[in-house]
Tab-separated table of C-alpha atoms in Angstrom:
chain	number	residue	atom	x	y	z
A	1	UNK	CA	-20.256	-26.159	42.009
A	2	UNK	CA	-21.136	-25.203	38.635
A	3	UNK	CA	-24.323	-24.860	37.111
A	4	UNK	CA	-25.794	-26.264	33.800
A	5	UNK	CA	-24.936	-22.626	32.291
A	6	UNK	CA	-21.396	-22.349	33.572
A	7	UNK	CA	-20.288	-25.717	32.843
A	8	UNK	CA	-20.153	-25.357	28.894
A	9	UNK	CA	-18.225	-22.243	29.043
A	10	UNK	CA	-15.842	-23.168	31.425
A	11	UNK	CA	-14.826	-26.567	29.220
A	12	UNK	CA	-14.691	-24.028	25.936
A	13	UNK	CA	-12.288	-22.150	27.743
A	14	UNK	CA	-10.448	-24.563	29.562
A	15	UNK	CA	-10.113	-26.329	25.950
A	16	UNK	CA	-8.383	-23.062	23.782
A	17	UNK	CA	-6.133	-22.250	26.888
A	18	UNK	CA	-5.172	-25.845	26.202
A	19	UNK	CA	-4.815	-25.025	22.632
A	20	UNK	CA	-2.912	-22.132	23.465
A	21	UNK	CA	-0.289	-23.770	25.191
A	22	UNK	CA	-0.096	-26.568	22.534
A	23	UNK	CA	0.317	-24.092	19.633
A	24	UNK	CA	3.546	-22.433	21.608
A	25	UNK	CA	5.093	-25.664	23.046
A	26	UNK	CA	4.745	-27.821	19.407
A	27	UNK	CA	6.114	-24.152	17.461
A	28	UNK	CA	8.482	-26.294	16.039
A	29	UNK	CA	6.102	-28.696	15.165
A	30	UNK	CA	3.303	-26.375	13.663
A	31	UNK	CA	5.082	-23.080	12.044
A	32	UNK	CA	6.578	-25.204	9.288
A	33	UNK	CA	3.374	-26.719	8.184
A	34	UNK	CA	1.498	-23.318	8.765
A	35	UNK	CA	3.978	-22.082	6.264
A	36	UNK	CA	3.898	-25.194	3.874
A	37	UNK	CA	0.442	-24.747	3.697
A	38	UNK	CA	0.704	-20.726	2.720
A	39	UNK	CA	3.382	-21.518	0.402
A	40	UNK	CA	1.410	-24.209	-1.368
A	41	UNK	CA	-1.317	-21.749	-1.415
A	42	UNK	CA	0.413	-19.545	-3.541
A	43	UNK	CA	2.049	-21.770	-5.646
A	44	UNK	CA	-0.928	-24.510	-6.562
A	45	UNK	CA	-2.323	-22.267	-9.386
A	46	UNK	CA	1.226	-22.462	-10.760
A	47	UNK	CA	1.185	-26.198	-10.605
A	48	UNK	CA	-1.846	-26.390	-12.149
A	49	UNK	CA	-0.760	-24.281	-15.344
A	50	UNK	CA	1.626	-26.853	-15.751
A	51	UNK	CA	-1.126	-29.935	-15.356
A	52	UNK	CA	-2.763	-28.691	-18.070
A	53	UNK	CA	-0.176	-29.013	-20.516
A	54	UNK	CA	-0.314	-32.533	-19.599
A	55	UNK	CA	2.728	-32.415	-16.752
A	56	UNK	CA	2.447	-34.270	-14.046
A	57	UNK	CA	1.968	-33.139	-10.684
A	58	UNK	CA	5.494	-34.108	-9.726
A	59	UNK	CA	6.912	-33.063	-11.937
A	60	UNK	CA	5.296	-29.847	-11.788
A	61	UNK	CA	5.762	-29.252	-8.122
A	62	UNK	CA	9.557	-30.082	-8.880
A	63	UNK	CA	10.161	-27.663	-10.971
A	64	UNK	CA	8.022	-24.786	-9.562
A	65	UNK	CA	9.444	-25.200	-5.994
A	66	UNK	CA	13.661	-25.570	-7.957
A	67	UNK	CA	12.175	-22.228	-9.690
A	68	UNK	CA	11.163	-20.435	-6.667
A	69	UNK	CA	14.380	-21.486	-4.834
A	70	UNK	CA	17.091	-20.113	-7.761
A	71	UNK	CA	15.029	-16.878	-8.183
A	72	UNK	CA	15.495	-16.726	-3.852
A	73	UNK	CA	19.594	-17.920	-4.148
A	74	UNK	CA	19.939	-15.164	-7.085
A	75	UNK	CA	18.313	-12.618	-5.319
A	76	UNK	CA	19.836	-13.551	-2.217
A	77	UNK	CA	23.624	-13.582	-3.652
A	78	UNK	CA	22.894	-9.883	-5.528
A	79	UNK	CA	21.877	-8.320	-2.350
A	80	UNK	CA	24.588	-10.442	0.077
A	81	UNK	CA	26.765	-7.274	-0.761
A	82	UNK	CA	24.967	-4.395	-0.301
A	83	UNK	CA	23.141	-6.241	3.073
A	84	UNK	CA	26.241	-7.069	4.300
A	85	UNK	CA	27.766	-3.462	4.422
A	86	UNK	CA	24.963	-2.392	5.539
A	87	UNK	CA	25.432	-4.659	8.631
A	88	UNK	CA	28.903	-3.714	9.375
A	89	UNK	CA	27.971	-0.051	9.548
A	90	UNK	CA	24.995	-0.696	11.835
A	91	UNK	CA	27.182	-0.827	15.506
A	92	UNK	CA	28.749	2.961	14.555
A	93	UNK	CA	25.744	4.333	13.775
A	94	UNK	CA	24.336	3.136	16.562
A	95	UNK	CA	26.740	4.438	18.779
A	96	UNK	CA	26.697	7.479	16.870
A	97	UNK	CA	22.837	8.068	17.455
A	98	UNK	CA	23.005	6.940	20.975
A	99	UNK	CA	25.787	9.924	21.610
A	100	UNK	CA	23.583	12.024	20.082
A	101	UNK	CA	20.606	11.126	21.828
A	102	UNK	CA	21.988	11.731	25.250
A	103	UNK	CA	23.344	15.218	24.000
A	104	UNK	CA	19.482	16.059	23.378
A	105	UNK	CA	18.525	14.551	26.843
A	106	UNK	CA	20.415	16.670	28.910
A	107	UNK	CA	18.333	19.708	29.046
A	108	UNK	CA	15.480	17.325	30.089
A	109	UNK	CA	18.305	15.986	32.728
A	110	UNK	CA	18.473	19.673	34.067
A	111	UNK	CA	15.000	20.260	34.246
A	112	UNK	CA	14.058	17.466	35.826
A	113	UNK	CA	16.884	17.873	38.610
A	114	UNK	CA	15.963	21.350	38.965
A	115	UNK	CA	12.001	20.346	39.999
A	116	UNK	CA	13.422	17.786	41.705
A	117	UNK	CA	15.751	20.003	43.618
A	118	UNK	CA	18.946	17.754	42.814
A	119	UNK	CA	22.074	19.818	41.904
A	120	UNK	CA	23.383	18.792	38.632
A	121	UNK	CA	26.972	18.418	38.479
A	122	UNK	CA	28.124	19.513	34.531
A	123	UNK	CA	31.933	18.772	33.395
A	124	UNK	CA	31.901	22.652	33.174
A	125	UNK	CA	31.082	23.075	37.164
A	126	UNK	CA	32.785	19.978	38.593
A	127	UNK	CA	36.089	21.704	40.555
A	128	UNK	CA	39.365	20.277	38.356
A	129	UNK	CA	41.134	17.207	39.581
A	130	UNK	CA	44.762	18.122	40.637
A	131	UNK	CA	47.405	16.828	38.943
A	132	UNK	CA	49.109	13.935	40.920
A	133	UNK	CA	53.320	14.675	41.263
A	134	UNK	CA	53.581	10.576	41.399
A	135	UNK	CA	54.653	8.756	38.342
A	136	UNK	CA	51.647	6.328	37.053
A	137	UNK	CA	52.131	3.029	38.446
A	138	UNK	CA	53.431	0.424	35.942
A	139	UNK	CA	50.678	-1.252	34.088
A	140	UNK	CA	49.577	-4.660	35.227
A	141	UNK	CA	50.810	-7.629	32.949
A	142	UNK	CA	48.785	-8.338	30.221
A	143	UNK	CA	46.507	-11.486	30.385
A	144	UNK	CA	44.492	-13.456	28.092
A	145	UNK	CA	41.051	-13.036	27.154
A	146	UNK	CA	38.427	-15.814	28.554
A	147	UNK	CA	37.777	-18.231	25.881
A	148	UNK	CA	34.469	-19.220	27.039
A	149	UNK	CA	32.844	-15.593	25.843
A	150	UNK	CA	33.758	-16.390	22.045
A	151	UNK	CA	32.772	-20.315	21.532
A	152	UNK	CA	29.456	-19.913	23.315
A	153	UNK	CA	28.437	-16.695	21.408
A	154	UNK	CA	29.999	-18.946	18.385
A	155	UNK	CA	27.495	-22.282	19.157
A	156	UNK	CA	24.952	-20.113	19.594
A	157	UNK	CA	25.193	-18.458	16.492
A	158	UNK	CA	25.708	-21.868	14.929
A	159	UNK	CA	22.721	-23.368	17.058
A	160	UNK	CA	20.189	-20.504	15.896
A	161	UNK	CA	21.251	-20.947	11.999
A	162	UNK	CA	21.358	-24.991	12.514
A	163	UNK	CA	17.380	-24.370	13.712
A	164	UNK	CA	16.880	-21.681	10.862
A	165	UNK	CA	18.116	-24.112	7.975
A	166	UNK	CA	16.374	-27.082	9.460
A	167	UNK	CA	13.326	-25.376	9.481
A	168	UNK	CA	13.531	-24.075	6.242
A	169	UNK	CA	14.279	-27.843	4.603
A	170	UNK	CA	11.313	-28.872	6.465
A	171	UNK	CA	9.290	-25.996	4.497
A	172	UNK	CA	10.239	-27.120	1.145
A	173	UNK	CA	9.974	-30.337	1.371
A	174	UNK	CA	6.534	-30.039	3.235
A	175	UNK	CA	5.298	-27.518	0.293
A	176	UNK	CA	6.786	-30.235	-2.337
A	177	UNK	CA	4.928	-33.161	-1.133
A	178	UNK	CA	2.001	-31.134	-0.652
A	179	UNK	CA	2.090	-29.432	-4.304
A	180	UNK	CA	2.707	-33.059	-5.951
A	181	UNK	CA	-0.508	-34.330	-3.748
A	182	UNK	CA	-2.850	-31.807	-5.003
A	183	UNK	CA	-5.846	-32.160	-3.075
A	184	UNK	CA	-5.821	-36.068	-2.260
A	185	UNK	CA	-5.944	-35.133	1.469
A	186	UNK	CA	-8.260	-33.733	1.577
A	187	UNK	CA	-10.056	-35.380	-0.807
A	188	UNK	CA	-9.540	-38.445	1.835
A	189	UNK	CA	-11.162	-36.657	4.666
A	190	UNK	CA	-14.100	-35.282	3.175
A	191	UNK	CA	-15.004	-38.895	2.596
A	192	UNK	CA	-15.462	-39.604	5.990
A	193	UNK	CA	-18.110	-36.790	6.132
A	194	UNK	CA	-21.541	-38.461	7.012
A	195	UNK	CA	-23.563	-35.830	4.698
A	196	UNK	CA	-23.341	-34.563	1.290
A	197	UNK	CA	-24.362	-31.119	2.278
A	198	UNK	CA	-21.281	-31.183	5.043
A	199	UNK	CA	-19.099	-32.051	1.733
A	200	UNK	CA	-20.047	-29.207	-0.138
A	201	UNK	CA	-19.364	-27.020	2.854
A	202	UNK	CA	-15.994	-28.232	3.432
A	203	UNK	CA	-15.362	-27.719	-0.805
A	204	UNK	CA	-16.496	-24.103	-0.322
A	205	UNK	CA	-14.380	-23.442	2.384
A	206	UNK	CA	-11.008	-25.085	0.700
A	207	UNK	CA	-11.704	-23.280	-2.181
A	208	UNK	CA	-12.204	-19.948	-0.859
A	209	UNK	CA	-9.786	-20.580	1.959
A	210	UNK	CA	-6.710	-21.298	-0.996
A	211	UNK	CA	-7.862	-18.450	-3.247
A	212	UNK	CA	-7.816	-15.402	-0.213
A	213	UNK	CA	-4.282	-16.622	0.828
A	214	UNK	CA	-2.937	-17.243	-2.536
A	215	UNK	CA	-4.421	-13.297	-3.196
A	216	UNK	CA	-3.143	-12.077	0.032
A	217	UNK	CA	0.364	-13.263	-0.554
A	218	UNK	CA	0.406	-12.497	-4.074
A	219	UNK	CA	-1.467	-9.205	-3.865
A	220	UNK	CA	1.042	-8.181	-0.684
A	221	UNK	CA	4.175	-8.900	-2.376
A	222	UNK	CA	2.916	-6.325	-5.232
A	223	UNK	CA	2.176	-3.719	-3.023
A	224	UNK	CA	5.183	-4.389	-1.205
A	225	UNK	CA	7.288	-4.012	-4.061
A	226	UNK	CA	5.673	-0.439	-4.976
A	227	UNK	CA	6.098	1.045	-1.703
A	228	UNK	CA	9.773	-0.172	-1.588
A	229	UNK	CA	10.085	1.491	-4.781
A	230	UNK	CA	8.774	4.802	-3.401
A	231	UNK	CA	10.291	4.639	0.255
A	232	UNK	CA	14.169	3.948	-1.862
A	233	UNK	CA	13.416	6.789	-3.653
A	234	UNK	CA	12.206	9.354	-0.922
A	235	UNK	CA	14.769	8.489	1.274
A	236	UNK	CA	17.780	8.676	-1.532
A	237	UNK	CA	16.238	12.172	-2.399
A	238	UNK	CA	16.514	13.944	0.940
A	239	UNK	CA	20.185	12.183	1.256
A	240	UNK	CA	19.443	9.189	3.450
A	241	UNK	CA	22.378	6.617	2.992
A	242	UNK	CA	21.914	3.286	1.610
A	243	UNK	CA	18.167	4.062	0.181
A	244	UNK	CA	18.183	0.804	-1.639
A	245	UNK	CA	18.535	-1.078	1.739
A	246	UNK	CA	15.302	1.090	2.818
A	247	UNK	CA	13.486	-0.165	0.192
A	248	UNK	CA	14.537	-3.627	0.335
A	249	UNK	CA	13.690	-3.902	4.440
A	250	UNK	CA	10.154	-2.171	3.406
A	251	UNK	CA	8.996	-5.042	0.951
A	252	UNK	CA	10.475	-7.559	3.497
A	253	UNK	CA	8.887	-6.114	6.671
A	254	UNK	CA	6.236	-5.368	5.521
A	255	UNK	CA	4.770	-8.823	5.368
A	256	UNK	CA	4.269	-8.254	9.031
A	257	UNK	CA	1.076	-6.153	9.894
A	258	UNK	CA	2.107	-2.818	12.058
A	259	UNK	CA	5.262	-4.654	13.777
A	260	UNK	CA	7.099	-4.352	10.409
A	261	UNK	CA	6.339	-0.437	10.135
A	262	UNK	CA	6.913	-0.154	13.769
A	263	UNK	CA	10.654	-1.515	13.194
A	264	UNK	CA	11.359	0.442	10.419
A	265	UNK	CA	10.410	3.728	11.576
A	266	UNK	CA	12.559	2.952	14.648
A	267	UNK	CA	15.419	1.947	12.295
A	268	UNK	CA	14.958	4.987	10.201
A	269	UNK	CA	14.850	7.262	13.250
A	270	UNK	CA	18.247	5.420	14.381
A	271	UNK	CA	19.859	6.361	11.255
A	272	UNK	CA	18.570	9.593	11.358
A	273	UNK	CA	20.357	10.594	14.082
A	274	UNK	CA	23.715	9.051	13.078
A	275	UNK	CA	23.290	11.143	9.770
A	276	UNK	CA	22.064	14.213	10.462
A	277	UNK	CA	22.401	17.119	12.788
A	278	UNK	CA	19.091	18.948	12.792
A	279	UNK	CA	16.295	17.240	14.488
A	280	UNK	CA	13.642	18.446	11.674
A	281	UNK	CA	15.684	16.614	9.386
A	282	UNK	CA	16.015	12.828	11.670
A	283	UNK	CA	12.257	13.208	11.632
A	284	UNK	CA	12.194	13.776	7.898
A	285	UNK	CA	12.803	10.407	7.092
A	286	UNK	CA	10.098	8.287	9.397
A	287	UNK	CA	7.932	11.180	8.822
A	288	UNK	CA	8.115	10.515	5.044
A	289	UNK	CA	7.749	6.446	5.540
A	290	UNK	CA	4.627	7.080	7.529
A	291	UNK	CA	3.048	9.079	5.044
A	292	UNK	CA	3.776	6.881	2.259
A	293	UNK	CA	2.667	3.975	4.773
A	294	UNK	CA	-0.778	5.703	5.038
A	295	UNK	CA	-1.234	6.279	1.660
A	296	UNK	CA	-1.017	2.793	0.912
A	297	UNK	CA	-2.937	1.406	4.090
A	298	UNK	CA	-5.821	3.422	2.598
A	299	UNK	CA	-5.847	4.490	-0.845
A	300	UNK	CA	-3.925	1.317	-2.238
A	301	UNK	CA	-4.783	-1.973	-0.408
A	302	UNK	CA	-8.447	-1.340	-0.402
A	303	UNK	CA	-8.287	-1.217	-4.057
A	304	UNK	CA	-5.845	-4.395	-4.866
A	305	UNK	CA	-7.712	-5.958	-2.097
A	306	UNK	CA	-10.948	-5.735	-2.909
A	307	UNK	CA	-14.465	-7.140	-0.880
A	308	UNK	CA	-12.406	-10.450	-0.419
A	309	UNK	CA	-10.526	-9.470	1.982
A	310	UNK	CA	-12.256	-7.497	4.695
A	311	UNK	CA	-11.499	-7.905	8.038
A	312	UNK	CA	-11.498	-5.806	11.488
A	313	UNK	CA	-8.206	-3.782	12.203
A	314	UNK	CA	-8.958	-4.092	15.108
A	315	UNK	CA	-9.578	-7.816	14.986
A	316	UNK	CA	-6.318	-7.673	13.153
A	317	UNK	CA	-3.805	-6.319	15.421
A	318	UNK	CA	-5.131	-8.094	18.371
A	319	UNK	CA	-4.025	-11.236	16.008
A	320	UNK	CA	-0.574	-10.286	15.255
A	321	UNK	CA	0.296	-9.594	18.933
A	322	UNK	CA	-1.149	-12.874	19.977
A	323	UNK	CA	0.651	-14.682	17.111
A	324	UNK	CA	3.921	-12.766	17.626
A	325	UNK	CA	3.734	-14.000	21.374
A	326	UNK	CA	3.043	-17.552	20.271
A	327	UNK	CA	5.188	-18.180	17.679
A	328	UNK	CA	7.612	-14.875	16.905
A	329	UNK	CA	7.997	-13.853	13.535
A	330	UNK	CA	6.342	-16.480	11.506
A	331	UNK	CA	3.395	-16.035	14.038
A	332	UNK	CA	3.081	-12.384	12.979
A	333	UNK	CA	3.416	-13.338	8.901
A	334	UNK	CA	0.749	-15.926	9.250
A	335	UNK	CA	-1.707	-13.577	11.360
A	336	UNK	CA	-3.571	-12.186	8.540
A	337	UNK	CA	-3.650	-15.536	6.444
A	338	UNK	CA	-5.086	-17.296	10.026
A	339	UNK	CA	-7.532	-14.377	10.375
A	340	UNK	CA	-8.761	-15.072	6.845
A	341	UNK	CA	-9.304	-18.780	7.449
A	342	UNK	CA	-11.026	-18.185	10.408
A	343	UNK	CA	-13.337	-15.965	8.361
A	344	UNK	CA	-14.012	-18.377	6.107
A	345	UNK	CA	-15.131	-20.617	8.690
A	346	UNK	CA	-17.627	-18.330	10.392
A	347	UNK	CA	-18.725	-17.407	7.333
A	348	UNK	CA	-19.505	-21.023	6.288
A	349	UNK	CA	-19.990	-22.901	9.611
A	350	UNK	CA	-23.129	-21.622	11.575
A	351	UNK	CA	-22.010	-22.636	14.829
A	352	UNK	CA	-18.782	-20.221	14.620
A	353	UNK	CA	-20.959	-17.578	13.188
A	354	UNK	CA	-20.051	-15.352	15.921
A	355	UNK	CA	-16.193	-15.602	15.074
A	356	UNK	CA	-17.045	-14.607	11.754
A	357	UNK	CA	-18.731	-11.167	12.971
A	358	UNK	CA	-16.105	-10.759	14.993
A	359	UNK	CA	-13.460	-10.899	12.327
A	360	UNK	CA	-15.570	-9.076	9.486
A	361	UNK	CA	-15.450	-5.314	8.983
């Protein structure tokens, strides 16, 4: 049995590993408002500009959310080209720096048979194969391909872009409504708070809660954008192909806290191989991404960021594994925006005081 002590933590538990397992099983339900509610973040004080020269808020939302779209399909149609040969080049450099890599693992082959006491056989010491005096037997008849392999890769191609687009018309119209809204939501809910201090609270946090992510986002995308810039250039001036493609994956990956770097270092180290010959010069390039990585991770963000964002690295990367688990990518963009919020909230609510310590820096 449990006693008076036990009982309360056991329920607390019991009710986030329930929460836990609602947050992955309704993903579809809860990443597109997660993301509604970042992008409406972002683009409120937008919306707002446009209130005050006497627009209305639908009008408003409409044309900041058309805006944001034709500045994505522009950007997205200039770089289809460059992305796209990029893409087709990616299997032979792959092969390339797989070759490669199993060249440079043979002497570790050879050592570790010879502590291991296994005879290696090389294509230098394996005895030659004599010549058969037989003709070759006739090749067999040619057959068909299986169909199957094609259509199903096909529908699930389909089915993963079908879920992609559908998602992403949920998102806009999800940050439409709730730009043309404004605040009556919430407005509606705070109403049913019994006191006027608990109002106030809940104002605070709404307000501060909308200004960190709106910073964060806007503030990330800046930095982003710099450190593309400098990554392009590094890598076009020690010869790395397609620099403008490592640029452009650095201001897109880097949304994601340490998975994003991790990717791209492995990426660079991939092309690396298929490029060059020495290995001083494959590490050149993720060597180069990691200091410019640092420098920005400590001299830059600090600054842009300021005292309004401070929260444990620690804290941090414990949050983008558990939302990369839960919901995948999305889960690992909306890490640091959820660790903010939850800030907030310890910061404001007593009773979840301790989350805020444990968030804080």
């Amino acid at each position: 049995m449990l006693n008076g002590r036990d009982a309360p933590f056991t329920t607390k538990l019991i009710a986030v590993v329930l929460s836990v397992a609602a947050l992955a099983l309704g993903r579809a339900f809860f990443i597109p408002i997660a993301l509604a509610v970042c992008f409406q973040a972002l683009l409120t004080p937008v919306v707002r500009v446009l209130g005050r020269l006497r627009l209305p808020a639908p009008a408003g939302a409409a044309i900041v959310v058309v805006g944001a779209l034709a500045v994505l399909g522009v950007g997205g149609w200039a770089l289809s080209g460059p992305v796209s040969a990029w893409v087709d080049k990616a299997p032979s450099n792959i092969a390339t720096a797989r070759a490669k890599l199993r060249k440079l693992g043979r002497p570790l082959d050879r050592m570790t048979a010879a502590a291991s006491g296994t005879p290696v056989v090389t294509p230098r010491t394996a005895p030659p194969a004599a010549a058969p005096n037989t003709p070759p037997p006739a090749p067999p008849p040619a057959q068909a391909a299986p169909g199957p392999a094609v259509p199903s890769l096909f529908a699930q191609l389909l089915g993963h872009a079908t879920t992609f687009v559908a998602g992403l018309l949920e998102v806009i119209v999800l940050v439409y409504l709730m730009l043309a809204a404004g605040n009556m939501l919430f407005r509606k809910l705070v109403k049913l708070l019994p006191a006027p201090d608990h109002l106030r609270t809940a104002t605070d946090i709404l307000n501060q809660t909308e200004s960190i992510v709106a910073n964060y986002l806007a503030v990330t995308a800046l930095i982003n954008v710099g450190q593309g810039i400098a990554v392009g250039l590094a890598m076009w001036a020690i010869g790395m192909p397609d620099p403008f493609i490592w640029g452009l994956m650095t201001f897109v990956l880097e949304f994601i806290p340490y998975l994003g770097g991790a990717i791209i270092v492995g990426l660079l180290l991939i092309s690396g191989f298929s490029v060059f010959s020495g290995l001083g010069q494959v590490l050149l390039a993720p060597a180069i991404y990691l200091v410019i990585t640092t420098l920005q991770n400590n001299v830059v963000s600090p600054y842009a960021y300021g005292n309004r964002l401070k929260l444990n690295p620690l804290a941090v990367m414990i949050f983008v594994l558990f939302w990369w688990f839960i919901w995948g990518i999305p889960g690992a963009f909306l890490a640091i925006p959820i660790a903010a919020t939850l800030k907030v909230l310890g910061d404001q609510v007593p009773g979840l005081a301790p989350l805020g310590e444990l968030l804080g820096e």
